[in-house]
mmCIF file of C-alpha atoms and ligand atoms in Angstrom:
data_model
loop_
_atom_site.group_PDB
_atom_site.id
_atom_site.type_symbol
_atom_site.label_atom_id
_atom_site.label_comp_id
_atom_site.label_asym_id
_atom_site.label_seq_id
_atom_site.Cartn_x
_atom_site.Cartn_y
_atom_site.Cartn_z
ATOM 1 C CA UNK A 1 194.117 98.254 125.870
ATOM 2 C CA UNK A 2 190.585 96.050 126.848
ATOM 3 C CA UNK A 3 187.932 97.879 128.153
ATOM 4 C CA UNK A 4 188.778 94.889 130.630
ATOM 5 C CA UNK A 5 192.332 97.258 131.417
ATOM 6 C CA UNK A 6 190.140 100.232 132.686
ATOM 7 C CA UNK A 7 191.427 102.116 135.551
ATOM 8 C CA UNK A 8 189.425 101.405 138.764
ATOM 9 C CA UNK A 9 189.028 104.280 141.067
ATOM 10 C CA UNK A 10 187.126 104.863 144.556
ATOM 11 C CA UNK A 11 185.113 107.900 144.582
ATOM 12 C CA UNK A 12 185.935 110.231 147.519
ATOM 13 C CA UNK A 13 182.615 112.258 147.491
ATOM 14 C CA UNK A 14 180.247 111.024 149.798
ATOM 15 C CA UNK A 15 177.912 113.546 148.208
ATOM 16 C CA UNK A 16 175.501 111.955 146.035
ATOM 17 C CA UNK A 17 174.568 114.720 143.747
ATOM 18 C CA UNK A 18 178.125 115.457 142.756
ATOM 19 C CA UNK A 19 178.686 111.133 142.568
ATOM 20 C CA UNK A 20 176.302 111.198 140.163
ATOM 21 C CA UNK A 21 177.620 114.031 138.251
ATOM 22 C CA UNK A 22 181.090 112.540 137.932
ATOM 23 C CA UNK A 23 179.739 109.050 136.697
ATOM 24 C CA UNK A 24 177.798 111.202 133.731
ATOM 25 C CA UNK A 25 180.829 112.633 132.893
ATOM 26 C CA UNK A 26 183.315 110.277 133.012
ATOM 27 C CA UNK A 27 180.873 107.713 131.521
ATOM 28 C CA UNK A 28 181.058 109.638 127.978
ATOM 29 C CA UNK A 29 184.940 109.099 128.347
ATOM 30 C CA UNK A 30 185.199 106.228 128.746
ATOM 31 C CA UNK A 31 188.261 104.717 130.569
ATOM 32 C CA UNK A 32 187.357 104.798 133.649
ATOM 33 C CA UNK A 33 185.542 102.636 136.115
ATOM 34 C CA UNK A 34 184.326 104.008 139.875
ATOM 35 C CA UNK A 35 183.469 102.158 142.898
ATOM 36 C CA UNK A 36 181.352 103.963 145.734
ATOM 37 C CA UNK A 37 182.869 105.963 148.758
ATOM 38 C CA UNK A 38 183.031 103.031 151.584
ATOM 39 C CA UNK A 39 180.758 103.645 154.018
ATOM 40 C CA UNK A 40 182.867 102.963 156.738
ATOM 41 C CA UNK A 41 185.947 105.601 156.054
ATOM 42 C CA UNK A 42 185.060 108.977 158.298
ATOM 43 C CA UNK A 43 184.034 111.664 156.369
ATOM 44 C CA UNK A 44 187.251 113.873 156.026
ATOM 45 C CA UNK A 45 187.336 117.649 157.252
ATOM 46 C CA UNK A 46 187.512 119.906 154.529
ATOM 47 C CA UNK A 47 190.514 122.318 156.344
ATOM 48 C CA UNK A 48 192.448 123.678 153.172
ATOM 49 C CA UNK A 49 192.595 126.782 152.063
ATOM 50 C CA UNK A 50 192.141 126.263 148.131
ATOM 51 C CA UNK A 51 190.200 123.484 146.484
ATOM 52 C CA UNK A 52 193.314 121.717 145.653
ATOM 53 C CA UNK A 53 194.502 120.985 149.257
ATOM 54 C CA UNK A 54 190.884 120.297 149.962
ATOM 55 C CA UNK A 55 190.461 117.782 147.047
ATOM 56 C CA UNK A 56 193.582 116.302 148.014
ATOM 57 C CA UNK A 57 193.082 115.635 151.747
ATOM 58 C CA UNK A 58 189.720 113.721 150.358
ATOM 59 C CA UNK A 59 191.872 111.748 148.200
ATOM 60 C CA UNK A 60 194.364 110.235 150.369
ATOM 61 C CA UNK A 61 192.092 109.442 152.863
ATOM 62 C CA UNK A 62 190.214 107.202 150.498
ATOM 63 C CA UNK A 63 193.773 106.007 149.019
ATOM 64 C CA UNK A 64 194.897 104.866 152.022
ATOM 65 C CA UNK A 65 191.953 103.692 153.212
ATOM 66 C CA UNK A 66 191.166 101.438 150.523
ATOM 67 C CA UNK A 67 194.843 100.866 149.166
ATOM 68 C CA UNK A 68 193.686 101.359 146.044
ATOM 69 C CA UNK A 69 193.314 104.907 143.747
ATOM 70 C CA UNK A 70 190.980 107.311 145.010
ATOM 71 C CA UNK A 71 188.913 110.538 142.588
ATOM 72 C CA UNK A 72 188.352 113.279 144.576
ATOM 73 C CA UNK A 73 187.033 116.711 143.604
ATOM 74 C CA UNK A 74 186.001 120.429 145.279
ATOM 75 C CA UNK A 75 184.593 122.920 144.323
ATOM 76 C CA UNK A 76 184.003 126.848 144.442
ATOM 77 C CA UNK A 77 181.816 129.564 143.403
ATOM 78 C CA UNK A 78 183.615 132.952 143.128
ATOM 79 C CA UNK A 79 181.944 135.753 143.326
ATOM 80 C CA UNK A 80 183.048 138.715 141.799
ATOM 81 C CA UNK A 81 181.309 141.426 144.194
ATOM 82 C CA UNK A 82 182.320 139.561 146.996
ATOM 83 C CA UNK A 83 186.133 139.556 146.391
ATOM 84 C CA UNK A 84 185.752 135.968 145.456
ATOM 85 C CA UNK A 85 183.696 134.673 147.788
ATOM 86 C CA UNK A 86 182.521 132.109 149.069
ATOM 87 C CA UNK A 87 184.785 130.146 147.294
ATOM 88 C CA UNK A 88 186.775 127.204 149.242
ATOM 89 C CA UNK A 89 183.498 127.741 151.472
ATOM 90 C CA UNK A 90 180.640 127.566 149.427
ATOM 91 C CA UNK A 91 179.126 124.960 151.144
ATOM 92 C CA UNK A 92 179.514 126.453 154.428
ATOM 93 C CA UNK A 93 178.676 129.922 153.235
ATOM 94 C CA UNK A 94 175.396 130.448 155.288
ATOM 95 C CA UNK A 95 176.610 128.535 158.581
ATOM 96 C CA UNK A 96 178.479 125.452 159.523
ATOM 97 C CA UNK A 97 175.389 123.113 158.772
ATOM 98 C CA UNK A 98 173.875 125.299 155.741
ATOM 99 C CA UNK A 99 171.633 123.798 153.248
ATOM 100 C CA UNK A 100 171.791 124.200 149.625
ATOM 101 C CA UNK A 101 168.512 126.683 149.630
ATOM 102 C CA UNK A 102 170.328 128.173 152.868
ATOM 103 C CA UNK A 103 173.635 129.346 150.671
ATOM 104 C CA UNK A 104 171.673 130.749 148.211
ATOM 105 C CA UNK A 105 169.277 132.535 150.211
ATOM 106 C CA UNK A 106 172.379 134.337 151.661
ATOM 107 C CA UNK A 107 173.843 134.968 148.146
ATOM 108 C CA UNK A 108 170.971 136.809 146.668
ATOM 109 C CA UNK A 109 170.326 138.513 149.688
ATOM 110 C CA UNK A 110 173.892 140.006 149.931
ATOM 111 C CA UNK A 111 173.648 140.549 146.288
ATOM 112 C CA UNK A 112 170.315 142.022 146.075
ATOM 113 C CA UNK A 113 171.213 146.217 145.721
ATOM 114 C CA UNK A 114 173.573 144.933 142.406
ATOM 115 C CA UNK A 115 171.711 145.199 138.885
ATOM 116 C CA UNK A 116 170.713 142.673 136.605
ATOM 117 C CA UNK A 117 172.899 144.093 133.844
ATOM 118 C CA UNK A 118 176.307 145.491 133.335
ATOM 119 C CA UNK A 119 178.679 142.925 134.554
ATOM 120 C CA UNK A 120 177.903 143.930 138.335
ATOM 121 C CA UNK A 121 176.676 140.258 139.480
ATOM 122 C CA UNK A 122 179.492 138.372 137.818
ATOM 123 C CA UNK A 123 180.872 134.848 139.273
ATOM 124 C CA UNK A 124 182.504 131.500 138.331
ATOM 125 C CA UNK A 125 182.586 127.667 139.514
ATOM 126 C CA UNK A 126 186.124 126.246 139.898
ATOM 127 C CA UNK A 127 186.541 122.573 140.261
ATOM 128 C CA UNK A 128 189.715 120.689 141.124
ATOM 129 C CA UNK A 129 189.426 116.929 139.566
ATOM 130 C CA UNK A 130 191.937 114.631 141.261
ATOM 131 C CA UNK A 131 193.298 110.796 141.085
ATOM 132 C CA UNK A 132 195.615 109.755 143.858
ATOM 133 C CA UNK A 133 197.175 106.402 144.018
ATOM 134 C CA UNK A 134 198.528 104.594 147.224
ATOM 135 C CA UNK A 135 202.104 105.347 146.365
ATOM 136 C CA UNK A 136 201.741 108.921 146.328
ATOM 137 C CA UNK A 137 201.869 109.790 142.610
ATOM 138 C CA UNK A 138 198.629 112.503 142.145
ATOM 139 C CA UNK A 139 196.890 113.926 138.864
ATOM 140 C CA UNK A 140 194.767 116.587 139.100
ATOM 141 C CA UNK A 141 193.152 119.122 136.405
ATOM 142 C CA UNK A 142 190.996 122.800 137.314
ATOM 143 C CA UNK A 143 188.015 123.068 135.023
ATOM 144 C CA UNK A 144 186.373 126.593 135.340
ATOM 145 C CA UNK A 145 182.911 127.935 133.919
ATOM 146 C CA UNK A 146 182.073 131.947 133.871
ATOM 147 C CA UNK A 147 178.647 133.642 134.547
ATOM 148 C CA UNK A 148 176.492 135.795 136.234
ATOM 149 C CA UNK A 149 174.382 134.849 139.691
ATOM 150 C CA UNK A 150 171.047 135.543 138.766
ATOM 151 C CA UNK A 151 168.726 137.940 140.584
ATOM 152 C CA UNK A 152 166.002 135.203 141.705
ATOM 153 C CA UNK A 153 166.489 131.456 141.810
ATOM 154 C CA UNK A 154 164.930 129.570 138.922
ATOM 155 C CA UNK A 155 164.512 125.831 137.322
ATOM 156 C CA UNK A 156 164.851 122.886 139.585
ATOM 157 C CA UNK A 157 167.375 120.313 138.460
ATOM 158 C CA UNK A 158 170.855 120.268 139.281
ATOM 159 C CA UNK A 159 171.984 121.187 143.102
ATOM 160 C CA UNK A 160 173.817 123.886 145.079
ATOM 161 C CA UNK A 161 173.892 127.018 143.571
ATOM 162 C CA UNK A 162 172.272 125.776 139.834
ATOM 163 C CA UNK A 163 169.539 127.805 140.644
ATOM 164 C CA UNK A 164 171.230 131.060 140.770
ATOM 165 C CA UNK A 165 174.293 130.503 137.945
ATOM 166 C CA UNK A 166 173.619 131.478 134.801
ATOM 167 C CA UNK A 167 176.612 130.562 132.281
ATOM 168 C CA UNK A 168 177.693 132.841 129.934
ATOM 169 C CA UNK A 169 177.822 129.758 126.886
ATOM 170 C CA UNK A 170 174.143 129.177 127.282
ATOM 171 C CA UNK A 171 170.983 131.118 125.897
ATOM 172 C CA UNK A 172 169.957 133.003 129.825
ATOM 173 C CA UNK A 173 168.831 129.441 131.393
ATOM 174 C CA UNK A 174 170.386 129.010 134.867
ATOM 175 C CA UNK A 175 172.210 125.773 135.151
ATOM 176 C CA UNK A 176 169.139 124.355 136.914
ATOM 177 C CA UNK A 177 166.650 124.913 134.129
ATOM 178 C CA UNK A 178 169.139 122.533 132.052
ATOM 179 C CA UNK A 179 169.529 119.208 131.160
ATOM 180 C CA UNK A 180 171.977 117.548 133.235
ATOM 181 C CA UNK A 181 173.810 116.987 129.540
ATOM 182 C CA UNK A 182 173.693 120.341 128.410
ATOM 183 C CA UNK A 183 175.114 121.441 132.099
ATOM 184 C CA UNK A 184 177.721 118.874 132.198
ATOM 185 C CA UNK A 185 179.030 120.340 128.320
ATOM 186 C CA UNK A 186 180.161 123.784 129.694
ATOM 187 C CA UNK A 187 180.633 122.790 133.422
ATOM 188 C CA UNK A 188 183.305 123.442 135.864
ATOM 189 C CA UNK A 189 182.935 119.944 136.772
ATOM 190 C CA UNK A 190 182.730 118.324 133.280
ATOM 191 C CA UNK A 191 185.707 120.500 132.216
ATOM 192 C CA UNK A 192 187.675 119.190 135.050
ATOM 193 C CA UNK A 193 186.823 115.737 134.774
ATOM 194 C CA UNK A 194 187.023 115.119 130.987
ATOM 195 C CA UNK A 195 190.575 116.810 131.195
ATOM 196 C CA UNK A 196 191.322 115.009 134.420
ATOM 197 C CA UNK A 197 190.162 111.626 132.350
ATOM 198 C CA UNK A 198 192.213 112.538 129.018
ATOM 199 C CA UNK A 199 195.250 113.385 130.775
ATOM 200 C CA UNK A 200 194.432 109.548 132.403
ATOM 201 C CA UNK A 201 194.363 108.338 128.779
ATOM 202 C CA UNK A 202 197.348 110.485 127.874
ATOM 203 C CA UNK A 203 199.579 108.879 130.242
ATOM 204 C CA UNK A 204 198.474 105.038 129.534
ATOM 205 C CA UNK A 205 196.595 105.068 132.784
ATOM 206 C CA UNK A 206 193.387 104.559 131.539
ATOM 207 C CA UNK A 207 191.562 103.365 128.383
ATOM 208 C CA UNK A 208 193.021 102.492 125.047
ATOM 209 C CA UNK A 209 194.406 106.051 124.379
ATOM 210 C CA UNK A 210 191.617 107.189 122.225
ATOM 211 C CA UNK A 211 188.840 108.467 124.214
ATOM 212 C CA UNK A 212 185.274 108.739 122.885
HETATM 213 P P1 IMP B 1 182.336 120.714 147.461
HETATM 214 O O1 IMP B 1 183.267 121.325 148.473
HETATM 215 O O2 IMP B 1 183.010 120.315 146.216
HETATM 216 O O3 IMP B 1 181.542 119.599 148.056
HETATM 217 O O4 IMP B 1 181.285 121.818 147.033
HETATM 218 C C1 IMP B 1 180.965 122.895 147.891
HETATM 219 C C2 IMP B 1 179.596 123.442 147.622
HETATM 220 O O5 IMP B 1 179.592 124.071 146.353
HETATM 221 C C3 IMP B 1 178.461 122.438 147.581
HETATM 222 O O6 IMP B 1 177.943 122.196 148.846
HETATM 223 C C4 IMP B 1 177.447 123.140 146.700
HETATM 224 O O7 IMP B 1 176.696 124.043 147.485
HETATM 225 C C5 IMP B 1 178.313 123.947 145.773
HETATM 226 N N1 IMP B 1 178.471 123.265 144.478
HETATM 227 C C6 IMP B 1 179.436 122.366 144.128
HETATM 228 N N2 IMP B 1 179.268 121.982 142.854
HETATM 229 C C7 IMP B 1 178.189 122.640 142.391
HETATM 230 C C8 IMP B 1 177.513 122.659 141.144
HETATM 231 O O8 IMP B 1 177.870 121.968 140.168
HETATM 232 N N3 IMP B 1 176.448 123.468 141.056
HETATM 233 C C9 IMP B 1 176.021 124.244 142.086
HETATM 234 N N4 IMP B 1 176.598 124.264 143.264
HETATM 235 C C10 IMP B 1 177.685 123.466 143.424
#
């Protein structure tokens, strides 16, 4: 297959931090080609209970929408201490219009008697990657990352909760004191999307069945 026979897909994610995310990552794949969220679809209410039904009521929307194959993601943070939350609801953890330095204000503050050490501040991103086509047919791969949630924030790239998340594969840098490359290697998001984009490849979907 021609990179000309790449498979075009409309990102659901009107979020521009995680667009540009999924373009770094699916951009070392190869495969794959993605056309901006139109403007003019509503944004969709995020109402399911896991990130799966979530992802997916993103994707159809922008499938039938735009009649033509939509990539849709969500994502949690579960933390360990908190039975697992926020999870589904980590961008609504500190109110129903929260900012990003709103959520994680919250989180260290209702984390802040728990120690650095001994396992006591433990937490992992989940992502659901997902392709939906018109007719109905739907891929979709988890991609997970492990860690700890740091006692202060620290670095400034990334977005979210980068601040706080410090991966276990690393050397102690939170995923905002990384390069967007070296965050994107052990990622929930770059886990999900490369498998989500060789399972593409897999089934003759996408790219010429040897992805870079
Ligand atoms: P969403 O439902 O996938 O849009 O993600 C929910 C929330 O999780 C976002 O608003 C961010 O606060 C957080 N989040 C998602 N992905 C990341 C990430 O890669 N790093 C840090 N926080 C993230």
């Amino acid at each position: 297959m021609s990179v000309a026979e790449r498979l075009t897909l409309v990102a659901a994610t009107a979020n521009p931090d995680k667009l540009a995310e999924i373009e770094a990552i699916l951009a070392e794949s190869g495969g794959v080609e993605l056309l901006a969220r139109p403007k003019e679809v509503a944004d969709v209410e995020e109402t399911g209970e896991t990130l799966e039904e979530n992802a997916r009521l993103k994707a159809v929307a922008i499938a039938e929408a735009t009649g033509r194959p939509a990539l849709a993601d969500d994502t949690g943070i579960e933390v360990e201490a908190l039975g697992g939350a926020p999870g589904v609801y980590a961008a609504r953890y500190a109110g129903e219009s929260a900012t990003y330095a709103d959520n994680v204000r919250k989180l260290l503050a209702d984390l802040s008697s728990l120690p650095d050490a001994g396992g006591a501040r433990r937490a992992r991103f989940r992502t659901v990657a997902m392709v939906r086509f018109p007719d109905g047919r739907e891929i979709w791969r988890e991609g997970t990352v492990e860690g700890t949630i740091a006692s202060r924030a620290r670095g400034a790239s990334g977005f979210g909760y980068d601040p706080v998340f410090v991966p276990d594969e690393g050397d102690g840098r939170s995923f905002a004191e990384m390069t967007p490359a070296e965050k994107h290697a052990v990622s929930h998001r770059g886990r999900a999307f490369r498998a989500l984009a060789e399972a593409l490849c897999l089934s003759g979907l996408a790219g010429d069945g040897a992805m870079r």
